[in-house]
Short mmCIF file of C-alpha atoms and ligand atoms in Angstrom, two decimals:
data_model
loop_
_atom_site.label_atom_id
_atom_site.label_comp_id
_atom_site.label_asym_id
_atom_site.label_seq_id
_atom_site.Cartn_x
_atom_site.Cartn_y
_atom_site.Cartn_z
CA MET A 183 14.28 12.72 -21.04
CA ALA A 184 10.62 12.68 -19.67
CA GLY A 185 10.14 10.85 -16.54
CA ARG A 186 7.82 7.75 -16.57
CA LEU A 187 5.18 9.51 -14.54
CA GLU A 188 5.61 13.02 -16.19
CA GLY A 189 2.39 15.15 -15.86
CA LYS A 190 0.78 12.60 -13.65
CA ILE A 191 -0.68 13.46 -10.13
CA ALA A 192 -0.21 10.47 -7.66
CA HIS A 193 -1.78 10.17 -4.23
CA ILE A 194 0.21 7.70 -1.84
CA THR A 195 -1.59 6.69 1.48
CA GLY A 196 0.84 5.59 4.30
CA GLY A 197 3.29 7.80 2.49
CA GLY A 198 4.98 8.74 5.79
CA SER A 199 6.89 5.41 6.01
CA GLY A 200 8.42 2.40 4.61
CA LEU A 201 7.23 1.51 1.14
CA GLY A 202 5.03 4.91 0.96
CA ASP A 203 7.93 6.84 1.43
CA ALA A 204 10.02 5.03 -1.12
CA MET A 205 7.41 5.27 -3.58
CA ALA A 206 6.74 9.02 -3.12
CA HIS A 207 10.56 9.65 -3.64
CA LEU A 208 10.66 7.46 -6.80
CA PHE A 209 7.31 8.84 -8.29
CA ALA A 210 8.37 12.45 -7.78
CA GLN A 211 11.93 11.57 -9.40
CA GLU A 212 9.92 10.29 -12.36
CA GLY A 213 8.02 13.41 -12.88
CA ALA A 214 4.83 12.84 -10.80
CA ARG A 215 3.33 15.40 -8.55
CA VAL A 216 2.71 13.56 -5.27
CA ALA A 217 0.19 13.89 -2.40
CA VAL A 218 1.76 11.97 0.66
CA SER A 219 -0.78 11.28 3.24
CA ASP A 220 -0.59 9.52 6.66
CA LEU A 221 -2.18 9.67 9.87
CA LYS A 222 -0.12 12.46 11.38
CA LEU A 223 0.48 15.52 9.27
CA GLU A 224 4.10 15.76 10.61
CA VAL A 225 4.87 12.40 9.40
CA ALA A 226 3.58 13.09 5.92
CA GLN A 227 4.99 16.52 5.82
CA SER A 228 8.81 15.16 6.60
CA VAL A 229 8.44 12.84 3.43
CA ALA A 230 6.98 15.69 1.30
CA ASP A 231 9.58 18.05 2.56
CA SER A 232 12.25 15.39 1.68
CA VAL A 233 10.87 14.93 -1.70
CA VAL A 234 10.86 18.58 -2.29
CA ALA A 235 14.44 18.99 -1.07
CA ALA A 236 15.42 16.29 -3.78
CA GLY A 237 13.85 18.52 -6.44
CA GLY A 238 10.27 16.79 -6.65
CA ASP A 239 6.92 18.29 -6.27
CA ALA A 240 5.02 17.08 -3.28
CA ILE A 241 2.27 18.24 -0.60
CA ALA A 242 1.36 16.46 2.78
CA LEU A 243 -2.15 15.60 3.83
CA ALA A 244 -3.36 14.01 7.01
CA GLY A 245 -6.09 11.46 7.62
CA ASP A 246 -7.20 8.12 8.66
CA VAL A 247 -8.03 5.70 5.85
CA SER A 248 -10.33 3.84 8.06
CA LYS A 249 -12.61 6.98 8.33
CA ARG A 250 -14.92 7.59 5.40
CA ASP A 251 -15.03 11.44 5.93
CA ASP A 252 -11.06 11.62 5.98
CA CYS A 253 -10.91 9.48 2.79
CA GLU A 254 -13.26 11.81 0.90
CA ARG A 255 -11.44 14.92 2.33
CA MET A 256 -8.04 13.55 1.13
CA ILE A 257 -9.08 12.76 -2.39
CA ALA A 258 -10.85 16.11 -2.53
CA ASP A 259 -7.79 17.92 -1.19
CA THR A 260 -5.58 16.21 -3.67
CA ILE A 261 -7.81 17.38 -6.61
CA SER A 262 -8.10 20.89 -5.44
CA LYS A 263 -4.47 21.49 -4.48
CA LEU A 264 -2.71 19.40 -7.31
CA GLY A 265 -5.41 19.64 -9.96
CA GLY A 266 -6.63 15.88 -10.20
CA ILE A 267 -5.67 12.46 -9.34
CA ASP A 268 -4.20 9.81 -11.99
CA VAL A 269 -2.65 7.36 -9.59
CA LEU A 270 -3.72 6.22 -6.11
CA VAL A 271 -1.48 3.87 -4.16
CA ASN A 272 -3.01 2.35 -1.09
CA SER A 273 -0.06 1.66 0.96
CA ALA A 274 -1.53 2.62 4.47
CA GLY A 275 -1.47 -0.70 6.40
CA VAL A 276 -1.20 -2.01 9.90
CA THR A 277 -0.28 -5.40 11.47
CA PRO A 278 -1.89 -6.85 14.80
CA ARG A 279 1.88 -7.02 16.04
CA TYR A 280 1.42 -3.20 16.84
CA ALA A 281 -2.04 -3.28 18.36
CA PRO A 282 -2.31 -2.09 21.91
CA LYS A 283 -1.67 -4.93 24.43
CA GLU A 284 -5.01 -4.33 26.21
CA TRP A 285 -7.10 -4.74 22.89
CA ASP A 286 -8.84 -8.34 22.60
CA PHE A 287 -8.70 -10.24 19.48
CA GLU A 288 -12.02 -8.91 18.25
CA LYS A 289 -10.95 -5.42 18.70
CA THR A 290 -7.54 -6.02 17.01
CA TRP A 291 -9.24 -7.73 14.16
CA ASP A 292 -11.71 -4.96 13.45
CA TRP A 293 -8.91 -2.43 13.49
CA VAL A 294 -6.68 -4.34 10.90
CA VAL A 295 -9.74 -4.89 8.85
CA SER A 296 -10.88 -1.33 9.00
CA VAL A 297 -7.50 0.18 7.79
CA ASN A 298 -6.00 -2.61 5.49
CA LEU A 299 -9.31 -3.69 3.74
CA LYS A 300 -12.02 -1.08 4.35
CA GLY A 301 -9.64 1.98 3.86
CA THR A 302 -8.37 0.38 0.56
CA MET A 303 -11.86 0.32 -0.69
CA MET A 304 -12.93 3.55 0.55
CA MET A 305 -9.84 5.65 -0.68
CA SER A 306 -10.39 3.73 -4.23
CA ARG A 307 -14.02 4.53 -4.22
CA PHE A 308 -13.48 8.38 -3.96
CA ALA A 309 -10.57 8.41 -6.15
CA VAL A 310 -12.63 6.34 -8.93
CA ASP A 311 -15.33 9.07 -8.55
CA HIS A 312 -12.87 11.37 -10.05
CA MET A 313 -11.01 9.03 -12.28
CA LYS A 314 -14.28 8.22 -14.25
CA THR A 315 -14.85 11.86 -15.05
CA GLN A 316 -11.53 11.63 -17.01
CA ASN A 317 -11.69 8.09 -18.20
CA SER A 318 -8.33 7.12 -16.90
CA GLY A 319 -6.53 6.23 -13.73
CA SER A 320 -4.39 3.56 -12.19
CA ILE A 321 -4.71 2.28 -8.68
CA VAL A 322 -1.79 0.19 -6.99
CA ASN A 323 -2.93 -1.70 -3.87
CA MET A 324 -0.47 -3.12 -1.37
CA ALA A 325 -1.50 -6.67 -0.86
CA SER A 326 1.12 -9.15 0.25
CA ILE A 327 2.47 -12.63 -0.31
CA ILE A 328 0.46 -13.52 2.79
CA GLY A 329 -2.63 -12.44 0.54
CA LEU A 330 -1.60 -15.38 -1.82
CA VAL A 331 -0.39 -17.98 0.56
CA GLY A 332 -0.73 -18.61 4.06
CA TYR A 333 1.90 -17.86 6.84
CA ALA A 334 4.38 -20.63 7.15
CA GLN A 335 3.90 -22.83 10.27
CA GLY A 336 4.51 -21.44 13.42
CA ILE A 337 4.21 -17.54 12.53
CA SER A 338 0.30 -17.30 12.78
CA ASP A 339 -2.30 -18.92 14.92
CA GLY A 340 -4.79 -18.79 12.05
CA PHE A 341 -6.71 -16.06 13.51
CA ASN A 342 -4.21 -13.24 12.43
CA PRO A 343 -6.18 -10.61 10.58
CA TYR A 344 -3.29 -9.57 8.27
CA PRO A 345 -3.61 -12.43 5.81
CA HIS A 346 -7.36 -12.22 6.04
CA THR A 347 -7.10 -8.53 4.92
CA LYS A 348 -4.40 -9.19 2.33
CA GLY A 349 -6.51 -11.79 0.72
CA GLY A 350 -9.38 -9.46 0.59
CA VAL A 351 -7.21 -6.78 -1.22
CA VAL A 352 -6.22 -9.42 -3.95
CA GLN A 353 -9.81 -10.10 -4.46
CA MET A 354 -10.83 -6.38 -4.28
CA THR A 355 -8.10 -5.76 -6.87
CA ARG A 356 -9.59 -8.41 -9.41
CA ASP A 357 -13.24 -7.34 -8.81
CA MET A 358 -12.68 -3.56 -9.13
CA SER A 359 -10.40 -4.10 -12.32
CA ILE A 360 -13.07 -5.87 -14.18
CA ALA A 361 -15.95 -3.44 -13.31
CA LEU A 362 -13.59 -0.46 -14.30
CA ALA A 363 -11.78 -1.60 -17.23
CA LYS A 364 -13.88 0.00 -19.70
CA GLN A 365 -13.68 3.46 -18.08
CA GLY A 366 -10.00 3.25 -18.57
CA ILE A 367 -8.98 2.56 -14.95
CA ARG A 368 -6.50 -0.11 -14.17
CA VAL A 369 -6.52 -1.56 -10.77
CA ASN A 370 -3.43 -3.85 -9.65
CA SER A 371 -1.68 -4.93 -6.47
CA LEU A 372 1.66 -5.72 -5.43
CA CYS A 373 2.29 -8.69 -3.30
CA PRO A 374 5.61 -7.74 -1.66
CA GLY A 375 7.64 -10.56 0.29
CA PHE A 376 8.96 -9.38 3.75
CA THR A 377 10.53 -5.93 3.16
CA TYR A 378 12.87 -4.00 5.40
CA THR A 379 10.41 -1.28 6.73
CA PRO A 380 9.18 -0.33 10.16
CA LEU A 381 6.43 -2.72 9.69
CA VAL A 382 8.53 -5.65 10.18
CA SER A 383 11.28 -4.08 12.53
CA THR A 384 10.11 -6.10 15.58
CA LEU A 385 10.30 -9.41 13.41
CA VAL A 386 13.86 -8.54 12.20
CA GLU A 387 15.05 -7.45 15.57
CA ASP A 388 14.66 -11.09 16.70
CA ALA A 389 17.70 -12.57 15.22
CA ASP A 390 16.22 -16.13 15.00
CA MET A 391 13.02 -14.72 13.30
CA HIS A 392 15.21 -12.66 10.96
CA GLU A 393 17.12 -15.75 9.85
CA ARG A 394 13.91 -17.96 9.26
CA LEU A 395 12.28 -14.91 7.34
CA LYS A 396 15.49 -14.82 5.22
CA SER A 397 15.53 -18.51 4.51
CA LEU A 398 11.82 -18.59 3.43
CA HIS A 399 12.57 -16.47 0.31
CA PRO A 400 14.36 -18.55 -2.33
CA MET A 401 16.72 -15.68 -2.80
CA GLY A 402 17.70 -15.89 0.74
CA ARG A 403 17.12 -12.23 1.83
CA LEU A 404 14.28 -9.81 2.50
CA GLY A 405 13.34 -7.02 0.18
CA GLU A 406 14.39 -3.39 0.05
CA PRO A 407 11.65 -0.65 -0.09
CA LYS A 408 13.13 0.61 -3.61
CA GLU A 409 12.60 -2.92 -5.04
CA ILE A 410 8.93 -2.65 -4.20
CA ALA A 411 8.84 1.14 -5.35
CA ASN A 412 10.22 0.10 -9.02
CA ALA A 413 7.31 -2.37 -9.36
CA ALA A 414 4.75 0.29 -8.18
CA LEU A 415 6.39 2.66 -10.66
CA PHE A 416 5.65 0.21 -13.50
CA LEU A 417 2.14 -0.57 -12.56
CA ALA A 418 1.26 3.01 -11.96
CA SER A 419 2.64 4.22 -15.43
CA ASP A 420 1.44 4.02 -18.88
CA GLU A 421 3.94 1.32 -19.50
CA ALA A 422 1.51 -0.99 -17.85
CA SER A 423 -1.23 0.21 -20.18
CA PHE A 424 -2.69 -3.31 -20.83
CA ILE A 425 -2.31 -4.63 -17.43
CA THR A 426 -5.19 -4.55 -14.93
CA GLY A 427 -6.42 -7.04 -12.33
CA VAL A 428 -2.99 -8.50 -11.53
CA ASN A 429 -1.68 -9.27 -7.99
CA LEU A 430 2.10 -9.12 -8.67
CA PRO A 431 4.49 -11.02 -6.36
CA VAL A 432 7.64 -9.11 -5.58
CA ASP A 433 8.91 -11.53 -3.33
CA GLY A 434 12.48 -13.09 -4.16
CA GLY A 435 10.67 -16.24 -5.13
CA TYR A 436 8.62 -16.84 -2.13
CA THR A 437 5.08 -17.77 -3.72
CA ALA A 438 7.04 -19.76 -6.47
CA GLN A 439 7.50 -22.50 -3.87
N1 NAD B 41 7.15 -4.27 4.86
C1 NAD B 41 6.61 -5.60 4.32
O1 NAD B 41 7.45 -6.40 4.52
C2 NAD B 41 5.36 -5.73 3.65
C3 NAD B 41 5.11 -6.82 2.86
C4 NAD B 41 3.82 -6.85 2.30
C5 NAD B 41 3.08 -5.94 2.11
N2 NAD B 41 3.29 -4.87 2.86
C6 NAD B 41 2.30 -3.82 2.95
O2 NAD B 41 2.74 -2.72 2.47
C7 NAD B 41 1.94 -1.44 2.90
C8 NAD B 41 3.18 -0.43 3.30
O3 NAD B 41 3.75 -1.14 4.49
P1 NAD B 41 5.17 -0.60 5.12
O4 NAD B 41 6.06 -1.73 5.21
O5 NAD B 41 5.68 0.71 4.35
O6 NAD B 41 4.78 -0.14 6.45
P2 NAD B 41 5.00 1.05 7.47
O7 NAD B 41 4.53 0.67 9.02
O8 NAD B 41 6.44 1.46 7.45
O9 NAD B 41 4.13 2.17 6.78
C9 NAD B 41 2.69 2.29 6.83
C10 NAD B 41 2.10 3.72 7.00
O10 NAD B 41 0.83 3.58 7.01
C11 NAD B 41 0.28 4.47 7.92
N3 NAD B 41 -0.92 4.12 8.42
C12 NAD B 41 -1.29 3.26 9.55
N4 NAD B 41 -2.64 3.26 9.89
C13 NAD B 41 -3.27 4.27 9.06
C14 NAD B 41 -4.51 4.73 8.86
N5 NAD B 41 -5.52 4.19 9.50
N6 NAD B 41 -4.70 5.72 7.95
C15 NAD B 41 -3.57 6.30 7.33
N7 NAD B 41 -2.42 5.92 7.37
C16 NAD B 41 -2.13 4.70 8.31
C17 NAD B 41 1.44 4.42 9.12
O11 NAD B 41 1.35 5.57 9.94
C18 NAD B 41 2.64 4.26 8.36
O12 NAD B 41 3.19 5.55 7.95
C19 NAD B 41 1.14 -2.08 4.01
O13 NAD B 41 -0.10 -2.13 3.46
C20 NAD B 41 1.73 -3.45 4.32
O14 NAD B 41 0.85 -4.26 4.78
C21 NAD B 41 4.60 -4.69 3.72
#
């Protein structure tokens, strides 16, 4: 049976960890040829190697999505090495929890905005230049439940750049989807609930916080990366051919409350 992404070429930013890693494996299992990109080549390479070891087709690329030249080069390398780009998943993302301690609020805010928001815009921009030439393409952004609703009380001081950027990705998704609809390019986002990846490991290591986070999801648990990857696969594939501009919660009921 043909895979759900048979013949497609997919680029996954932040592919070296967490959700990106899970999507790289699933997309390759479903027949896509995958460009796994991340800040460090060795991180992207280890996921690409593991995809290849499992029988898939993947290459590794390195670059910083907050840098314009890196974005342009990573998309150009995907096209030259794999022969095109049909799917872009913008999964590279950071949280202020991992900002260097010596940074003040402004430097931290600028960093998170430049990766989560500007990076998503720039990677999409260069991918769209190519997708327009073929009149088809699918972009899947990683927004968040925290792009749809605010943090529960006591988690943010209101100046946390993470929800600010994820709200921006939600709106960017809508705006791009309308502008690109007639060119056959679909733009959607996923809004995951808290999911077990290195991004949330410091929260989960705190037993009280872990219990609180679980209780905030009506299903009483956090998500698994594969559960997010399954939804990304659907949006990336032709099964979602009439779906664009959607910000889809994958959140165990979090945003239904
Ligand atoms: N895990 C969750 O609970 C959760 C929930 C909602 C949304 N998200 C979003 O999903 C995406 C993936 O998150 P994750 O949980 O897999 O995190 P993760 O930390 O496991 O992976 C993120 C990857 O992005 C890479 N990255 C960071 N800055 C980069 C840059 N400037 N250029 C290129 N790559 C860069 C990191 O090196 C890392 O490999 C993020 O956008 C995150 O905000 C995660």
